[in-house]
Coordinates of C-alpha atoms and ligand atoms in Angstrom, one line a residue:
M241 CA 84.1 112.3 176.9
T242 CA 83.0 115.9 177.5
T243 CA 86.2 118.0 177.9
T244 CA 85.1 121.0 176.1
T245 CA 84.8 123.4 178.7
A246 CA 88.4 123.2 180.1
A247 CA 90.5 126.2 179.5
P248 CA 94.2 125.5 178.0
E249 CA 96.8 125.6 180.5
S250 CA 100.2 127.5 179.8
Q251 CA 103.5 125.9 180.7
P252 CA 107.0 127.3 180.1
F253 CA 109.8 125.3 178.3
Q254 CA 112.6 124.2 180.3
A255 CA 115.3 127.3 179.9
E256 CA 117.6 124.9 177.6
V257 CA 114.7 124.6 175.0
A258 CA 113.8 128.1 175.0
E259 CA 117.4 129.3 174.3
L260 CA 117.8 126.6 171.8
L261 CA 114.4 127.6 170.1
H262 CA 115.6 131.3 170.3
L263 CA 119.0 130.2 168.6
M264 CA 117.6 128.2 166.1
V265 CA 114.9 130.8 164.8
H266 CA 117.5 133.6 164.8
S267 CA 120.4 131.8 163.5
V268 CA 121.0 131.4 159.9
Y269 CA 120.6 127.7 159.7
S270 CA 120.3 126.8 156.0
E271 CA 119.5 123.1 156.2
T272 CA 115.8 123.5 157.2
D273 CA 115.1 120.3 155.3
I274 CA 116.0 118.2 158.3
F275 CA 112.7 119.1 160.2
L276 CA 111.0 116.3 158.3
R277 CA 113.3 114.0 158.6
E278 CA 113.1 114.6 162.4
L279 CA 109.2 114.5 162.7
I280 CA 109.2 111.2 160.4
S281 CA 112.1 109.8 162.6
N282 CA 109.7 110.3 165.6
A283 CA 106.8 108.9 164.0
S284 CA 108.7 105.9 163.3
D285 CA 110.0 105.6 166.7
A286 CA 106.1 105.9 168.0
C287 CA 105.2 102.9 165.4
D288 CA 108.3 100.9 166.8
K289 CA 107.2 101.5 170.3
L290 CA 103.6 100.6 169.4
R291 CA 104.4 97.5 168.0
Y292 CA 106.9 96.5 170.9
E293 CA 104.2 97.3 173.4
A294 CA 101.4 95.3 171.6
I295 CA 103.5 92.1 171.9
A296 CA 102.5 92.1 175.7
T297 CA 99.2 94.1 175.4
P298 CA 97.7 93.0 171.8
G299 CA 94.4 95.0 172.6
L300 CA 96.5 98.3 171.9
I301 CA 97.0 97.8 168.0
A302 CA 93.4 95.9 167.5
D303 CA 91.5 99.4 166.8
G304 CA 92.7 101.9 164.4
A305 CA 95.0 101.6 161.3
P306 CA 98.3 99.7 161.2
P307 CA 101.1 101.7 162.3
E308 CA 102.0 103.9 159.4
I309 CA 102.8 107.5 158.7
R310 CA 100.8 110.2 156.5
I311 CA 102.2 113.5 155.4
V312 CA 99.1 115.9 154.6
P313 CA 100.1 119.4 152.7
D314 CA 97.1 121.5 152.8
K315 CA 97.9 125.0 150.7
K316 CA 94.7 126.5 151.4
A317 CA 95.5 126.5 155.1
N318 CA 99.3 126.6 154.5
T319 CA 99.8 123.7 157.0
L320 CA 101.7 120.8 156.7
A321 CA 100.8 117.7 158.9
V322 CA 102.8 114.6 159.9
V323 CA 100.3 112.0 161.2
D324 CA 101.4 108.5 162.7
G325 CA 99.4 105.6 164.2
G326 CA 102.2 105.1 166.8
I327 CA 101.9 104.8 170.5
G328 CA 100.8 108.5 171.1
M329 CA 101.5 110.6 173.9
D330 CA 99.1 111.3 177.0
R331 CA 99.1 114.7 178.6
Q332 CA 102.1 114.4 180.9
E333 CA 104.0 112.9 178.0
L334 CA 103.5 115.8 176.1
I335 CA 104.6 118.0 178.8
D336 CA 107.4 116.1 179.5
N337 CA 108.8 115.2 175.9
L338 CA 108.1 118.6 173.9
G339 CA 108.9 120.6 176.7
T340 CA 112.4 119.6 177.9
I341 CA 115.2 117.9 176.5
A342 CA 116.2 114.7 178.4
R343 CA 119.5 114.0 176.4
S344 CA 122.6 114.4 178.3
G345 CA 124.8 117.0 177.6
T346 CA 121.9 119.6 176.5
K347 CA 123.6 122.3 178.7
S348 CA 127.0 122.4 177.2
F349 CA 125.8 121.8 173.8
V350 CA 123.6 124.9 174.2
A351 CA 126.5 126.9 175.7
R352 CA 128.7 125.8 172.8
L353 CA 126.0 126.8 170.0
T354 CA 125.7 130.3 171.6
E355 CA 129.6 130.7 171.1
A356 CA 130.0 128.9 168.0
K357 CA 129.9 130.4 164.5
D358 CA 129.1 127.4 162.6
G359 CA 125.8 126.9 164.7
A360 CA 124.4 125.1 161.7
N361 CA 126.8 122.4 161.7
L362 CA 126.2 122.0 165.6
I363 CA 122.8 121.9 165.2
G364 CA 122.9 119.0 162.9
Q365 CA 125.5 117.0 164.9
F366 CA 123.1 117.4 167.9
G367 CA 120.1 116.7 166.3
V368 CA 117.7 119.1 167.9
G369 CA 114.5 116.5 167.0
F370 CA 111.1 117.7 167.4
Y371 CA 112.3 121.4 167.9
A372 CA 113.8 121.6 164.4
A373 CA 110.0 122.1 163.2
F374 CA 110.3 125.6 164.5
M375 CA 112.4 126.5 161.8
V376 CA 109.8 126.3 159.5
A377 CA 106.6 126.7 161.4
E378 CA 105.4 129.8 163.1
R379 CA 102.9 127.6 165.2
I380 CA 103.0 124.0 165.8
V381 CA 99.7 122.2 167.0
V382 CA 100.1 118.5 168.4
T383 CA 97.2 116.3 168.8
S384 CA 97.7 113.0 170.3
R385 CA 96.0 110.1 172.0
R386 CA 98.2 107.4 173.9
A387 CA 97.3 103.8 172.7
G388 CA 94.6 102.5 174.8
S389 CA 93.5 105.7 176.5
D390 CA 90.1 107.5 175.8
Q391 CA 91.7 111.2 176.1
V392 CA 93.1 113.2 173.5
W393 CA 95.3 116.2 174.2
V394 CA 96.3 119.2 172.3
W395 CA 99.9 120.7 172.7
S396 CA 100.4 124.0 170.9
S397 CA 103.4 126.6 170.7
S398 CA 104.5 129.4 168.7
G399 CA 108.2 128.9 170.0
G400 CA 109.0 131.8 172.5
S401 CA 109.0 130.7 175.9
G402 CA 106.2 128.1 176.5
F403 CA 103.5 126.0 175.2
E404 CA 99.7 125.4 175.8
I405 CA 98.1 122.1 176.7
A406 CA 94.4 121.3 176.6
P407 CA 92.1 118.5 176.1
A408 CA 90.9 118.0 172.4
D409 CA 87.5 118.8 171.2
D410 CA 84.9 116.5 170.0
E411 CA 86.0 116.4 166.4
A412 CA 89.4 115.7 167.3
E413 CA 88.4 112.9 169.6
R414 CA 86.7 111.4 166.6
R415 CA 89.6 112.0 164.1
I416 CA 92.7 110.7 166.1
V417 CA 92.0 106.9 166.9
R418 CA 95.5 106.7 168.1
G419 CA 98.6 107.9 167.8
T420 CA 100.0 111.6 167.1
E421 CA 99.2 114.6 164.5
I422 CA 101.5 117.3 164.1
V423 CA 100.4 120.3 162.1
L424 CA 102.8 123.0 161.1
H425 CA 101.6 126.4 160.3
L426 CA 104.3 127.3 158.1
K427 CA 106.4 130.4 157.9
K428 CA 106.0 132.4 154.7
D429 CA 109.4 131.4 153.3
A430 CA 108.7 127.8 154.2
E431 CA 105.7 127.5 151.8
K432 CA 107.7 125.0 149.4
Y433 CA 107.5 122.5 151.9
L434 CA 103.7 122.2 150.6
E435 CA 104.8 121.0 147.2
A436 CA 104.8 116.9 146.8
Y437 CA 108.0 116.9 144.8
E438 CA 109.7 118.8 147.7
I439 CA 108.3 116.1 150.3
E440 CA 109.2 113.3 148.2
R441 CA 112.7 114.6 147.6
I442 CA 113.1 114.9 151.5
V443 CA 111.6 111.7 152.3
R444 CA 113.7 109.8 149.7
A445 CA 116.9 111.4 150.7
W446 CA 116.6 111.1 154.3
S447 CA 113.8 108.7 155.3
D448 CA 113.6 105.8 152.7
N449 CA 114.9 103.3 155.3
I450 CA 112.2 104.0 157.7
Q451 CA 110.2 100.5 157.9
F452 CA 106.7 101.7 158.1
P453 CA 104.8 103.0 155.0
I454 CA 105.1 106.7 154.6
F455 CA 102.1 108.2 152.5
L456 CA 101.9 111.3 150.8
V457 CA 98.3 112.5 150.8
G458 CA 97.3 114.3 147.5
E459 CA 94.8 117.3 147.3
E460 CA 91.8 115.0 146.8
G461 CA 92.8 113.1 149.8
E462 CA 94.2 110.1 148.0
P463 CA 97.2 108.7 149.7
R464 CA 100.3 107.6 147.8
Q465 CA 103.2 105.7 149.5
I466 CA 106.6 107.1 148.8
N467 CA 109.1 105.2 150.7
S468 CA 110.0 101.5 150.0
A469 CA 109.5 100.4 153.5
S470 CA 111.9 97.7 153.6
A471 CA 114.3 96.8 156.3
L472 CA 117.6 97.3 154.2
W473 CA 119.7 95.1 156.5
Q474 CA 117.5 92.1 155.5
R475 CA 118.4 92.7 151.8
P476 CA 121.5 90.9 150.1
K477 CA 124.6 92.8 149.6
S478 CA 124.5 92.4 145.9
E479 CA 121.3 94.4 145.6
L480 CA 122.6 97.6 147.4
S481 CA 124.8 100.4 146.2
A482 CA 127.1 102.7 148.3
E483 CA 124.5 105.3 148.2
D484 CA 122.0 103.0 149.5
Y485 CA 124.4 102.3 152.6
K486 CA 124.9 105.9 153.1
Q487 CA 121.4 106.7 153.2
A488 CA 120.7 104.0 155.5
Y489 CA 123.7 105.1 157.8
Q490 CA 122.2 108.8 157.9
S491 CA 118.7 107.7 158.7
I492 CA 119.4 105.0 161.0
A493 CA 121.9 107.1 162.8
G494 CA 120.5 110.4 162.3
A495 CA 123.7 111.6 161.0
F496 CA 124.8 114.0 158.2
D497 CA 128.1 112.7 157.7
E498 CA 129.4 109.6 155.5
P499 CA 130.1 106.3 157.1
A500 CA 133.6 105.7 157.3
M501 CA 133.0 101.8 157.5
T502 CA 130.3 99.7 156.5
L503 CA 129.7 96.3 158.0
H504 CA 126.7 94.0 156.6
Y505 CA 126.3 90.3 157.0
R506 CA 124.0 87.7 158.0
A507 CA 125.2 85.0 160.4
E508 CA 123.6 81.7 160.1
G509 CA 124.3 78.7 162.4
R510 CA 123.5 78.2 166.0
Q511 CA 121.9 81.5 165.9
S512 CA 120.8 83.6 162.6
Y513 CA 120.9 87.5 162.8
A514 CA 121.4 90.2 160.5
V515 CA 124.0 92.9 161.2
L516 CA 124.2 96.1 159.4
L517 CA 126.9 98.4 161.4
F518 CA 128.5 101.8 160.6
A519 CA 131.4 103.6 161.9
P520 CA 131.0 107.4 161.6
S521 CA 133.6 109.8 160.0
T522 CA 133.0 112.6 162.5
K523 CA 133.1 112.5 166.3
P524 CA 129.8 113.2 168.2
F525 CA 130.0 116.1 170.7
D526 CA 129.1 113.8 174.0
L527 CA 131.5 110.8 173.0
F528 CA 132.9 111.1 176.3
D529 CA 129.8 111.6 178.3
Q530 CA 129.2 109.0 180.9
A531 CA 125.7 108.6 180.4
R532 CA 126.1 107.9 176.6
K533 CA 125.0 104.5 175.7
G534 CA 126.0 102.5 172.6
K535 CA 123.6 103.1 169.7
V536 CA 123.3 99.8 168.1
K537 CA 119.5 98.9 167.8
L538 CA 118.3 95.5 168.3
Y539 CA 115.5 94.1 166.1
V540 CA 113.9 90.5 166.6
R541 CA 112.4 89.6 163.3
R542 CA 112.1 93.2 162.1
V543 CA 110.4 94.4 165.2
F544 CA 112.4 97.0 167.2
I545 CA 113.1 96.0 170.6
A546 CA 115.5 98.2 172.3
D547 CA 118.4 100.8 171.3
D548 CA 120.3 100.3 174.6
A549 CA 121.0 96.7 174.7
D550 CA 124.6 96.9 174.9
L551 CA 125.3 95.1 172.1
L552 CA 128.7 96.2 171.7
P553 CA 131.1 96.7 174.5
A554 CA 131.6 100.6 175.7
Y555 CA 134.8 100.9 173.9
L556 CA 132.8 100.6 170.5
R557 CA 130.0 103.0 171.6
F558 CA 130.9 105.1 168.3
I559 CA 129.3 102.0 166.1
R560 CA 125.8 102.8 164.9
G561 CA 123.3 100.5 163.2
V562 CA 121.0 97.5 163.8
I563 CA 121.2 93.8 164.7
D564 CA 117.9 92.0 163.9
S565 CA 117.7 88.4 165.4
E566 CA 115.6 85.4 163.8
D567 CA 115.9 83.5 167.1
L568 CA 115.3 85.5 170.3
P569 CA 111.6 85.6 171.6
L570 CA 109.8 88.5 170.6
N571 CA 108.3 89.0 174.2
I572 CA 112.0 89.5 175.5
S573 CA 111.8 92.2 178.3
R574 CA 114.2 94.8 178.3
E575 CA 115.4 93.6 181.9
M576 CA 116.0 90.0 180.2
L577 CA 118.0 91.2 177.6
Q578 CA 120.9 91.9 180.3
N579 CA 121.4 88.2 181.2
N580 CA 120.3 86.6 177.6
P581 CA 123.0 84.0 177.1
Q582 CA 122.0 84.1 173.2
L583 CA 122.4 87.9 173.3
A584 CA 125.9 87.3 174.9
Q585 CA 127.0 84.9 172.2
I586 CA 125.8 87.5 169.3
R587 CA 127.6 90.4 171.2
K588 CA 131.0 88.2 171.4
A589 CA 130.7 87.4 167.6
V590 CA 129.9 90.8 166.4
T591 CA 132.4 92.4 168.6
G592 CA 135.0 90.3 167.0
R593 CA 133.7 91.2 163.5
V594 CA 133.9 94.8 164.0
I595 CA 137.4 94.7 165.4
G596 CA 138.2 92.4 162.4
E597 CA 136.7 94.9 160.0
L598 CA 138.8 97.9 161.5
E599 CA 141.7 95.5 161.2
S600 CA 141.5 95.1 157.6
L601 CA 140.2 98.7 156.8
G602 CA 143.6 99.6 158.4
E603 CA 145.6 97.3 156.3
K604 CA 143.6 97.8 152.9
E605 CA 142.4 101.6 153.1
P606 CA 144.6 103.5 155.7
E607 CA 143.0 106.9 155.0
G608 CA 139.4 105.5 155.6
F609 CA 140.8 103.9 158.9
A610 CA 142.7 107.0 159.7
K611 CA 139.5 109.1 159.9
I612 CA 137.9 106.5 162.4
W613 CA 141.0 106.5 164.3
D614 CA 141.2 110.5 164.5
A615 CA 137.6 110.5 165.7
F616 CA 137.5 107.5 167.9
G617 CA 140.9 106.2 168.7
A618 CA 140.8 107.4 172.0
V619 CA 137.7 105.6 172.8
I620 CA 139.1 102.3 171.1
K621 CA 142.2 102.7 173.4
E622 CA 139.8 102.0 176.5
G623 CA 139.3 98.4 175.4
I624 CA 143.2 97.8 175.8
W625 CA 142.3 98.3 179.3
E626 CA 138.9 96.7 179.6
D627 CA 138.8 93.9 177.2
F628 CA 141.5 91.6 178.4
E629 CA 140.8 88.8 175.7
R630 CA 141.2 91.3 172.8
R631 CA 143.9 93.2 174.1
E632 CA 146.4 92.1 171.5
K633 CA 143.9 92.9 168.7
L634 CA 143.2 96.4 170.0
L635 CA 147.2 97.2 170.4
A636 CA 147.6 95.9 167.0
L637 CA 144.8 98.3 165.7
S638 CA 146.1 101.4 167.6
R639 CA 147.9 104.0 165.7
F640 CA 150.3 106.4 167.6
T641 CA 152.1 109.7 166.9
T642 CA 155.8 108.6 167.7
T643 CA 159.3 110.2 167.5
S644 CA 159.5 108.6 163.9
G645 CA 156.1 109.9 162.7
D646 CA 152.6 110.0 162.8
K647 CA 149.9 107.1 162.5
R648 CA 152.4 104.5 163.2
S649 CA 151.4 100.9 164.3
L650 CA 153.1 98.7 166.7
K651 CA 153.9 96.5 163.9
Q652 CA 155.6 99.2 162.2
Y653 CA 157.4 99.9 165.5
V654 CA 158.5 96.3 165.8
E655 CA 159.7 96.2 162.1
D656 CA 161.9 99.3 162.7
I657 CA 163.2 98.4 166.0
K658 CA 166.9 98.9 166.8
P659 CA 169.1 95.9 167.3
N660 CA 169.3 94.8 170.8
Q661 CA 166.6 97.0 171.9
T662 CA 164.7 95.1 174.1
D663 CA 161.3 97.1 175.0
I664 CA 158.9 99.3 173.2
Y665 CA 159.3 102.8 174.8
Y666 CA 156.4 105.6 175.3
L667 CA 155.9 108.8 177.1
V668 CA 152.7 110.0 178.4
G669 CA 152.0 114.0 178.5
D670 CA 149.6 116.7 177.8
S671 CA 150.6 117.7 174.1
I672 CA 153.0 116.2 171.5
E673 CA 155.0 119.6 171.4
R674 CA 155.7 119.2 175.1
L675 CA 156.7 115.8 174.9
K676 CA 159.1 116.3 171.8
S677 CA 160.9 118.5 174.3
N678 CA 161.0 116.5 177.3
P679 CA 164.4 115.6 178.3
K680 CA 163.6 112.0 179.3
L681 CA 163.6 111.4 175.5
E682 CA 167.2 112.6 175.2
S683 CA 169.2 109.3 175.2
A684 CA 166.9 107.4 173.2
K685 CA 166.8 110.1 170.5
A686 CA 170.6 109.9 170.7
R687 CA 170.4 106.2 169.9
G688 CA 167.7 106.6 167.3
I689 CA 165.2 104.8 169.6
E690 CA 161.7 105.3 168.5
V691 CA 159.2 106.5 171.5
L692 CA 155.5 106.6 171.3
L693 CA 154.2 109.9 172.3
L694 CA 151.0 109.6 174.2
T695 CA 148.7 112.4 174.9
D696 CA 145.0 111.2 175.2
P697 CA 143.9 111.3 179.0
V698 CA 143.0 107.7 178.5
D699 CA 146.6 106.8 177.8
A700 CA 147.7 107.2 181.3
F701 CA 145.1 104.3 182.4
W702 CA 145.6 101.7 179.5
T703 CA 149.4 102.1 179.8
A704 CA 148.9 100.8 183.4
A705 CA 148.0 97.4 182.3
P706 CA 151.2 95.1 181.9
L707 CA 151.5 94.7 178.0
D708 CA 153.7 93.6 175.3
F709 CA 153.5 93.5 171.6
G710 CA 155.4 91.0 169.5
G711 CA 157.1 89.7 172.4
K712 CA 158.5 93.3 173.3
P713 CA 157.1 94.8 176.6
L714 CA 155.6 98.2 176.6
K715 CA 158.0 100.3 178.9
S716 CA 157.5 104.1 180.0
L717 CA 160.3 106.6 179.9
S718 CA 159.0 108.0 183.1
Q719 CA 158.9 105.0 185.2
G720 CA 161.3 102.5 186.5
D721 CA 165.0 101.9 185.3
V722 CA 165.9 101.9 181.6
D723 CA 168.5 100.2 180.1
F724 CA 169.4 101.6 176.6
G725 CA 173.2 100.3 177.2
L726 CA 173.0 97.9 174.5
V727 CA 172.0 100.0 171.8
P728 CA 174.7 102.2 170.7
F729 CA 174.5 106.0 170.2
M730 CA 174.1 107.1 166.5
E731 CA 177.1 109.6 166.8
E732 CA 180.3 108.5 168.8
K733 CA 180.9 111.7 170.5
A734 CA 177.5 112.0 172.1
E735 CA 178.7 109.4 174.3
D736 CA 181.8 111.0 176.4
K737 CA 181.4 114.6 177.3
G738 CA 183.2 115.5 180.3
D739 CA 185.2 113.1 182.4
V740 CA 183.8 112.6 186.1
S741 CA 185.3 109.9 188.5
A742 CA 183.1 107.4 190.5
A743 CA 184.3 108.9 193.9
D744 CA 183.0 112.3 192.5
E745 CA 179.7 110.9 191.2
A746 CA 179.0 109.1 194.4
M747 CA 179.5 112.5 196.4
T748 CA 177.4 114.6 194.2
I749 CA 174.4 112.0 194.5
A750 CA 175.0 112.2 198.3
I751 CA 174.9 115.8 198.6
V752 CA 171.8 116.1 196.3
K753 CA 170.1 113.3 198.5
E754 CA 171.0 115.1 201.7
A755 CA 169.7 118.7 200.4
L756 CA 166.4 117.0 199.2
G757 CA 165.5 114.5 201.8
E758 CA 162.0 113.5 202.1
R759 CA 161.1 115.3 198.8
V760 CA 162.0 112.4 196.8
A761 CA 162.4 108.8 196.9
D762 CA 165.6 108.6 195.6
V763 CA 168.2 110.3 193.8
R764 CA 170.2 108.5 190.8
A765 CA 172.4 109.1 188.1
S766 CA 170.4 108.9 184.7
Q767 CA 170.6 106.8 181.6
R768 CA 167.8 108.8 180.0
L769 CA 169.6 112.2 179.8
T770 CA 172.2 113.3 177.8
S771 CA 172.0 117.5 177.6
S772 CA 169.7 118.2 180.2
A773 CA 170.5 118.3 183.9
S774 CA 167.6 116.4 185.8
C775 CA 164.3 114.7 185.1
L776 CA 161.7 113.0 187.6
V777 CA 160.8 109.4 187.2
A778 CA 158.6 106.9 188.9
S779 CA 160.1 103.8 190.7
G780 CA 159.2 100.6 188.8
E781 CA 156.4 99.7 191.3
A782 CA 154.8 102.9 191.4
R783 CA 152.3 104.5 189.1
D784 CA 153.6 105.9 185.8
R785 CA 154.0 110.0 186.6
A786 CA 151.4 110.6 184.2
L787 CA 148.7 108.6 185.8
E788 CA 149.9 110.0 189.3
R789 CA 149.3 113.6 188.1
L790 CA 145.9 112.5 186.6
L791 CA 144.8 110.9 189.9
A792 CA 146.0 114.0 191.9
Q793 CA 143.8 116.2 190.1
H794 CA 140.9 114.1 191.0
D795 CA 142.0 113.7 194.6
K796 CA 142.2 109.8 193.9
G797 CA 144.9 107.2 195.4
V798 CA 148.0 108.0 197.5
A799 CA 150.8 110.0 195.7
H800 CA 154.2 108.2 195.5
K801 CA 157.3 110.1 195.7
P802 CA 159.2 110.4 192.5
I803 CA 162.8 109.6 191.7
L804 CA 165.2 112.2 190.7
E805 CA 167.5 111.3 188.3
I806 CA 170.5 113.8 187.5
N807 CA 172.8 114.0 184.6
L808 CA 176.3 113.7 186.1
K809 CA 177.9 115.2 182.9
H810 CA 175.9 118.2 183.0
P811 CA 178.1 121.2 184.0
L812 CA 175.4 122.1 186.8
V813 CA 175.4 118.7 188.3
A814 CA 179.1 118.6 188.0
A815 CA 179.5 121.8 189.8
I816 CA 177.6 120.7 193.0
A817 CA 180.8 119.0 194.4
A818 CA 182.6 122.0 194.8
A819 CA 179.6 124.5 195.4
K820 CA 179.5 124.6 199.0
D821 CA 176.6 127.0 200.4
A822 CA 175.0 126.8 196.8
A823 CA 174.9 123.2 196.8
R824 CA 171.5 123.0 198.5
D825 CA 170.1 125.7 196.0
I826 CA 171.1 123.6 193.0
S827 CA 169.9 120.6 194.4
F828 CA 166.5 122.1 194.5
L829 CA 166.7 123.8 191.3
L830 CA 167.2 120.2 189.9
L831 CA 164.2 118.8 191.4
E832 CA 162.0 122.0 190.2
Q833 CA 163.4 122.1 186.7
A834 CA 162.3 118.5 186.3
Q835 CA 158.8 119.3 187.6
I836 CA 158.4 122.3 185.3
L837 CA 159.7 120.1 182.5
D838 CA 156.9 117.3 183.2
G839 CA 154.0 120.2 183.3
E840 CA 154.1 120.5 187.0
L841 CA 154.2 123.4 189.2
P842 CA 157.1 123.5 191.8
E843 CA 155.4 123.0 195.2
D844 CA 156.6 126.4 196.4
P845 CA 156.9 128.7 193.3
A846 CA 158.0 131.7 195.6
A847 CA 160.6 129.9 197.0
F848 CA 161.8 128.7 193.6
A849 CA 161.8 132.2 192.3
A850 CA 163.9 133.1 195.4
R851 CA 166.5 130.4 194.9
L852 CA 166.6 131.1 191.4
N853 CA 167.4 134.6 192.0
R854 CA 170.1 134.2 194.9
L855 CA 171.8 131.8 192.3
V856 CA 172.0 134.2 189.3
L857 CA 172.9 137.0 191.8
G858 CA 176.0 134.6 193.0
G859 CA 176.9 133.8 189.5
L860 CA 176.8 137.6 188.6
K861 CA 179.2 138.7 191.3
V862 CA 181.8 135.9 190.5
Ligands
ADP924 P1 114.2 112.3 170.2 O1 113.6 111.6 169.5 O2 115.7 112.1 170.3 O3 114.0 111.4 171.6 P2 112.7 114.4 169.7 O4 113.1 115.9 170.0 O5 112.6 114.2 168.4 O6 114.0 113.5 170.5 O7 111.5 113.9 170.6 C1 111.2 113.8 171.9 C2 110.6 112.9 172.3 O8 109.0 113.3 172.2 C3 110.7 111.8 171.9 O9 111.8 110.8 172.7 C4 109.1 111.0 172.2 O10 109.1 110.4 173.4 C5 108.3 112.1 171.9 N1 107.6 112.3 170.6 C6 107.9 113.0 169.8 N2 107.1 112.9 168.4 C7 106.2 111.9 168.9 C8 105.3 111.0 168.2 N3 105.2 111.3 167.0 N4 104.6 110.0 168.9 C9 105.1 109.8 170.1 N5 106.1 110.4 170.8 C10 106.7 111.5 170.2
MG925 MG1 113.4 112.4 167.4

C-alpha cells in the first residue's frame, strides 16, 4: 500500500478527556507507576480479544507472533514502548477509543475531580486507563494494525486539546504485522521508567497475573520474560499466599485497595469450573450507576470470553474476579451466553457460594464483614426484594443501625426481643439523627422495644415486600396499627399521664376529623406516642410513608392519604374539646407538626405560619 502522501489529520479530544488530561498533568498525582499497569492491561485485553475473535476466524492469528507483550526502553531516544500482538485498532477505533471515554459516569467523575482535594485517590478509583500515560509522557505515538487489515495507522498526541491521525509510513507497515505499539516520549522527571529494575518492579507488583508473557527487551534487543503468565485461579490454593491473592485482585479488578473477601475454589461434578472472586473493601464511585455491569470475567479453558456475562445477580455487582469453565464451548457467542442453561447453573451455584462465604465471614470475622457491609450493604439489600429464593439468607446477612446499637443482625434482634413482642419493628427515613427523634419511636422506646432505623434509599423498597425473620413479621412504625399492648412500659409511671374520659376522647377525635376533612384518611388515638402530640402513618393496605415520599419525588404512583394519630394525653390535644374557635387551628397544627417531624413540608407553609402566629398571639393575650 502507498499511503505516504496523506497529511495527518487533527481531531479534538472529547471535552471530558481534555479536562481530565489537564487535571492529571497539573495535579500532584504521585502514583505515576500505574501508567504501565494500564498500558499492560490494555495490551492484555487486546490479546484476549484476538484469541476470542480467532475462534471464529482462525486466519486472524495465523500470521505474526503469538499474542504477547513487549516492553522496550530506549535510553538514547528517551522513549518507552509497550508493544502487543493483540487485536489492534483501525483508524476509526483509534479515534473512538483514544479520543473519548466511553465509560458511564465520566462527566460526574471529572466534575468531582475538579473539586476534590484528594484527586490522586479518585484518579486511582476511576482508572483513567490509557490517558494515565500522559502523566509520564510529553508525547505519545500509537501505531496499530487491526488483525486481518492491510492498513497501519498512527495516532499521536502531546496531550492538550487533541490528537493527530495519519496512515503509517512503509517502515511501520513492515514493522507492525498485527497489534499495537505505544511509544511514550518520556518527560524529564520520568526517565526512571527506562531502568530495567523499575519496569520489573512495577510488573511484579501490578501485572504478574497477566496471562500472556510479558518480555522486557534489553539494550541488545534480547527479550527476557518478566512475569509468570499463569492463570492464578488454576493453581491450587495451597500454593498461594495472601499476597498472591491481593496482587491477583488488584490486577484483575484494576483496584488499589485490599480485597475484603477472597473466594477461590474449583467445582467438579456435572460441570467443572474454577472460581476466583473478591469483594473489594472500598466503594467504587459508580456503584449505583444504572449502566454499571457486574465485573466477573468469564473464561472458557483459559480463554477470555466476556466480562459482562451476568455471572452474578445485580445485587452482587460489586464482586470482582474470574470464572473459568472447562465445559462450555469455546465458540459460544455473547448472545448465546444469556440463555445458556449450563451458565445458569454456574450462576446459581456461585451465587449461593458467595452468599455463604459472606455469611461465614460475618460470623467469623465481623470486622472484615463490616467493611463489605459499609461499602455494599445498600446494594446487597436490593436482593431482599429481587431474589425471592434467597430472601431469608439475605435478611440474615443484613446489618442494621437500631435504637439499641450499630451493626445489629436480625438474629441478635430476635435473641433480645421482649417477652410478648410479636413483630420486628422498623422505621424508614433520611437520617439516623432525624429518625432517633421521630415521635413514632416514643412508645416503643418507653417499652424498651428495639427498632431498626433504615436510611438507605433502597430501604423504602425492600421493606415493601412481606417479610419475616425467625417467625416474626417485619413491621413499619409508620404504617398500619401497632399493638404494643402486651409489652409493658419499662417505668410504671409512663403509662398514666392525665385522665381523659372515653366520651371526651371520642369528641376530640370527631372535632379534629371534622376540621381536617379530606386532608387525611382518618384520625385515631395513638399507641405509638407518649410525649409528642401527633404523627402521620399509612394505613395497613397503603405503602409505607417513606416509600410514598420517594415515589412522589419521582412523580410515580398515586398518593394515598395518611392517617393522623393523636396522643390524647397530650395537653394540646386535650385542650381541643374546650378550645372552641381555636380548635380548627390546633387540628391543622397537629397535622402540620407531624408532617415536619417526618421531614415533609406542610402543603401551605404560609398558612401554617399564619396559624401558628394566631395561636401564639391568642395564648399571649390570656
Ligand atoms: P478501558 O481499558 O477501561 O476500556 P482505556 O482508556 O485503558 O480504557 O482504553 C480505551 C480503549 O482503547 C480500550 O477499551 C480499547 O478498546 C482501546 N485500546 C487501548 N489500548 C489498546 C491496545 N493496546 N490494543 C487494542 N486496543 C486498545
Ligand atoms: Mg484499560
